[in-house]
PDB file of C-alpha atoms in Angstrom:
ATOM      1  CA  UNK A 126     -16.985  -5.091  -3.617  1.00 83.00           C
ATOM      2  CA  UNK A 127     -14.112  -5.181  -0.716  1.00 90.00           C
ATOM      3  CA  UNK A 128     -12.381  -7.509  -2.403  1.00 93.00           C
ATOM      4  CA  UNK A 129     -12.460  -5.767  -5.759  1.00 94.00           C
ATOM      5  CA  UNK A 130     -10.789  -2.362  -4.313  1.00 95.00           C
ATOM      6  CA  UNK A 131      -8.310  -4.337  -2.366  1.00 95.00           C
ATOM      7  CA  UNK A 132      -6.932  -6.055  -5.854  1.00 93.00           C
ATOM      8  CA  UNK A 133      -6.993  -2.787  -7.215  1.00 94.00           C
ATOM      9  CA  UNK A 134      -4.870  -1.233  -4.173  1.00 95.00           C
ATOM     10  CA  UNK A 135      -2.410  -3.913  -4.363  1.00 95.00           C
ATOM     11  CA  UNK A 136      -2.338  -4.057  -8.276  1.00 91.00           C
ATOM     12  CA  UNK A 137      -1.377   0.180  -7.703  1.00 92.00           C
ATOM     13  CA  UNK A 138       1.338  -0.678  -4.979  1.00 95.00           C
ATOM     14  CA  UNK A 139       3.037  -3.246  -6.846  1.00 92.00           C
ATOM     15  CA  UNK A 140       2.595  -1.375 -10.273  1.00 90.00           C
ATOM     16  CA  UNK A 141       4.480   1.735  -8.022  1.00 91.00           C
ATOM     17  CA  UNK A 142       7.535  -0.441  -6.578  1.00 92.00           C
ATOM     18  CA  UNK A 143       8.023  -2.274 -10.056  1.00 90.00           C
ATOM     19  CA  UNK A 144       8.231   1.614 -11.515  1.00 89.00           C
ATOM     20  CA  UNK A 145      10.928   2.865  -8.217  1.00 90.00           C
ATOM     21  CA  UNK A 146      12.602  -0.555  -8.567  1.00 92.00           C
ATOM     22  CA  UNK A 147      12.869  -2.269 -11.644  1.00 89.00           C
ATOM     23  CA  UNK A 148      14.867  -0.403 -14.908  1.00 89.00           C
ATOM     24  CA  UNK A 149      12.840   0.054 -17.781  1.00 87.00           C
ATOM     25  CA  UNK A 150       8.909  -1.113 -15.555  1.00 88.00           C
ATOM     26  CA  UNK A 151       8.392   2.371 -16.154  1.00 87.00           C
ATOM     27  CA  UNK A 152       8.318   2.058 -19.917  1.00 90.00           C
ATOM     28  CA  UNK A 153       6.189  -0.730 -20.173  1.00 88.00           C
ATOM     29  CA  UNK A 154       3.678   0.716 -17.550  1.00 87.00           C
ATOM     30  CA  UNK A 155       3.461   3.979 -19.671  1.00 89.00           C
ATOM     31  CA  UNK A 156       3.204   1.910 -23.027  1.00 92.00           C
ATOM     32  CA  UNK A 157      -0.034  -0.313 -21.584  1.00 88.00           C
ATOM     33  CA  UNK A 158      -1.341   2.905 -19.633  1.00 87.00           C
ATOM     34  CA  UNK A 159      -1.647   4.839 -23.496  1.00 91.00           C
ATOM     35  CA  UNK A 160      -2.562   1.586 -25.131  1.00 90.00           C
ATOM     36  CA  UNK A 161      -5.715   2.006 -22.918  1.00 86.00           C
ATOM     37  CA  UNK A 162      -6.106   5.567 -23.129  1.00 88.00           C
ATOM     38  CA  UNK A 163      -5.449   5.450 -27.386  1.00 86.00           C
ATOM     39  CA  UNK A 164      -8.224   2.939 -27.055  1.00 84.00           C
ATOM     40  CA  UNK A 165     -11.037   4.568 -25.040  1.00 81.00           C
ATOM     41  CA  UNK A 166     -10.647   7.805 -26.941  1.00 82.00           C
ATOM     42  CA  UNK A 167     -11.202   5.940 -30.405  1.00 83.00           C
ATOM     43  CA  UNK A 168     -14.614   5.015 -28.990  1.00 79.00           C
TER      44      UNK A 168
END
């Protein structure tokens, strides 16, 4: 279960720097992020 919130906390940290650092991350993060949400509210 350690292992499992450890690739979740580095999964968040790189998903942050990739937003601060990379031009247009942020878009793609937001489109998969709704994608997900659009998804479990359809269920």
């Amino acid at each position: 279960m350690k292992y499992f919130y450890k690739c979740i906390a580095v999964a968040l940290i790189a998903t942050v720097l990739a937003v601060l650092f990379v031009p247009g991350a942020d878009d793609l993060v937001e489109q998969v992020f709704q994608g997900y949400v659009g998804r479990a509210a359809r269920r």
